[in-house]
Amino acid sequence: MQRLLGGLLDRVLAVAGALLFALLPMFMLQYTQQLAGRAAELGLQLNSLQRIAQDSGKTLHQYILKFTSNNDPDFMQQGALMEKMSQRFSYLSQAEIDIANASPLAKPFVFLQHLDTDIAKTTLNYFQFGIPFSIEGLAYALAGLGFGCLLFYVLSKIMGLITGLWKKIFFIRSHSITG
């Protein structure tokens, strides 16, 4: 019975790992779409600010500096907001480029390097399940299969250690009671 359950559990974990990992390319794609949308919207806002700055004969940086160096707290906060928008646009744009240009082997690491928790939460909220039928999807599924098998191996070793300890404790107690 124990062998049957162990054999079933290893297959369940392997298949679960394969399915879970096969979803990762779809999540990364949907995350990248969220990332691109946010970068595009910030780009539109910054282009509007750029035009306003040009109309007054300034660069965007000079225009923002005019606000941040003002003594009025309202203007300073507005300048700080514009500066944060500019920095966020640069960050999101670079993240989008880096993820898009990453090789299939490097993509999960580049993705994790640029992972933004707010965007990830939104992506999870709107995530559409799907398994890509591509070489990349197959590679992730195989990695998940290996992960599931490794997880079963580690869990079975831990359970073996716990069972061995339990037997030793039970053996010592039973001999101390009878002896």
PDB file of N, CA and C in Angstrom, residues 16 22 37-38 48 65 88 118 149 153-154:
ATOM      1  N   ALA A  16       1.876  17.937 -11.447  1.00  0.00           N
ATOM      2  CA  ALA A  16       1.562  19.257 -10.889  1.00  0.00           C
ATOM      3  C   ALA A  16       2.706  20.236 -11.152  1.00  0.00           C
ATOM      4  N   ALA A  22       4.544  25.139 -16.598  1.00  0.00           N
ATOM      5  CA  ALA A  22       4.093  25.448 -17.960  1.00  0.00           C
ATOM      6  C   ALA A  22       3.283  26.742 -17.994  1.00  0.00           C
ATOM      7  N   GLY A  37       1.882  48.419 -20.805  1.00  0.00           N
ATOM      8  CA  GLY A  37       0.768  49.358 -20.700  1.00  0.00           C
ATOM      9  C   GLY A  37       1.051  50.488 -19.730  1.00  0.00           C
ATOM     10  N   ARG A  38       1.643  50.148 -18.607  1.00  0.00           N
ATOM     11  CA  ARG A  38       1.970  51.181 -17.620  1.00  0.00           C
ATOM     12  C   ARG A  38       3.050  52.113 -18.150  1.00  0.00           C
ATOM     13  N   SER A  48       3.352  64.922 -22.636  1.00  0.00           N
ATOM     14  CA  SER A  48       2.565  66.140 -22.391  1.00  0.00           C
ATOM     15  C   SER A  48       3.372  67.141 -21.573  1.00  0.00           C
ATOM     16  N   LEU A  65      12.677  70.705 -12.235  1.00  0.00           N
ATOM     17  CA  LEU A  65      13.526  71.381 -11.254  1.00  0.00           C
ATOM     18  C   LEU A  65      12.894  72.698 -10.783  1.00  0.00           C
ATOM     19  N   ARG A  88      10.014  56.334 -12.840  1.00  0.00           N
ATOM     20  CA  ARG A  88       9.229  55.100 -13.030  1.00  0.00           C
ATOM     21  C   ARG A  88       9.144  54.748 -14.507  1.00  0.00           C
ATOM     22  N   ASP A 118       3.546  45.265  -7.492  1.00  0.00           N
ATOM     23  CA  ASP A 118       2.237  45.831  -7.843  1.00  0.00           C
ATOM     24  C   ASP A 118       1.757  45.302  -9.191  1.00  0.00           C
ATOM     25  N   CYS A 149       9.514  15.864  -9.446  1.00  0.00           N
ATOM     26  CA  CYS A 149      10.210  14.625  -9.061  1.00  0.00           C
ATOM     27  C   CYS A 149      11.199  14.886  -7.926  1.00  0.00           C
ATOM     28  N   TYR A 153      11.265  13.325  -4.147  1.00  0.00           N
ATOM     29  CA  TYR A 153      12.456  12.681  -3.601  1.00  0.00           C
ATOM     30  C   TYR A 153      12.804  13.276  -2.234  1.00  0.00           C
ATOM     31  N   VAL A 154      12.814  14.606  -2.144  1.00  0.00           N
ATOM     32  CA  VAL A 154      13.155  15.273  -0.879  1.00  0.00           C
ATOM     33  C   VAL A 154      12.121  14.937   0.197  1.00  0.00           C
TER      34      VAL A 154
END
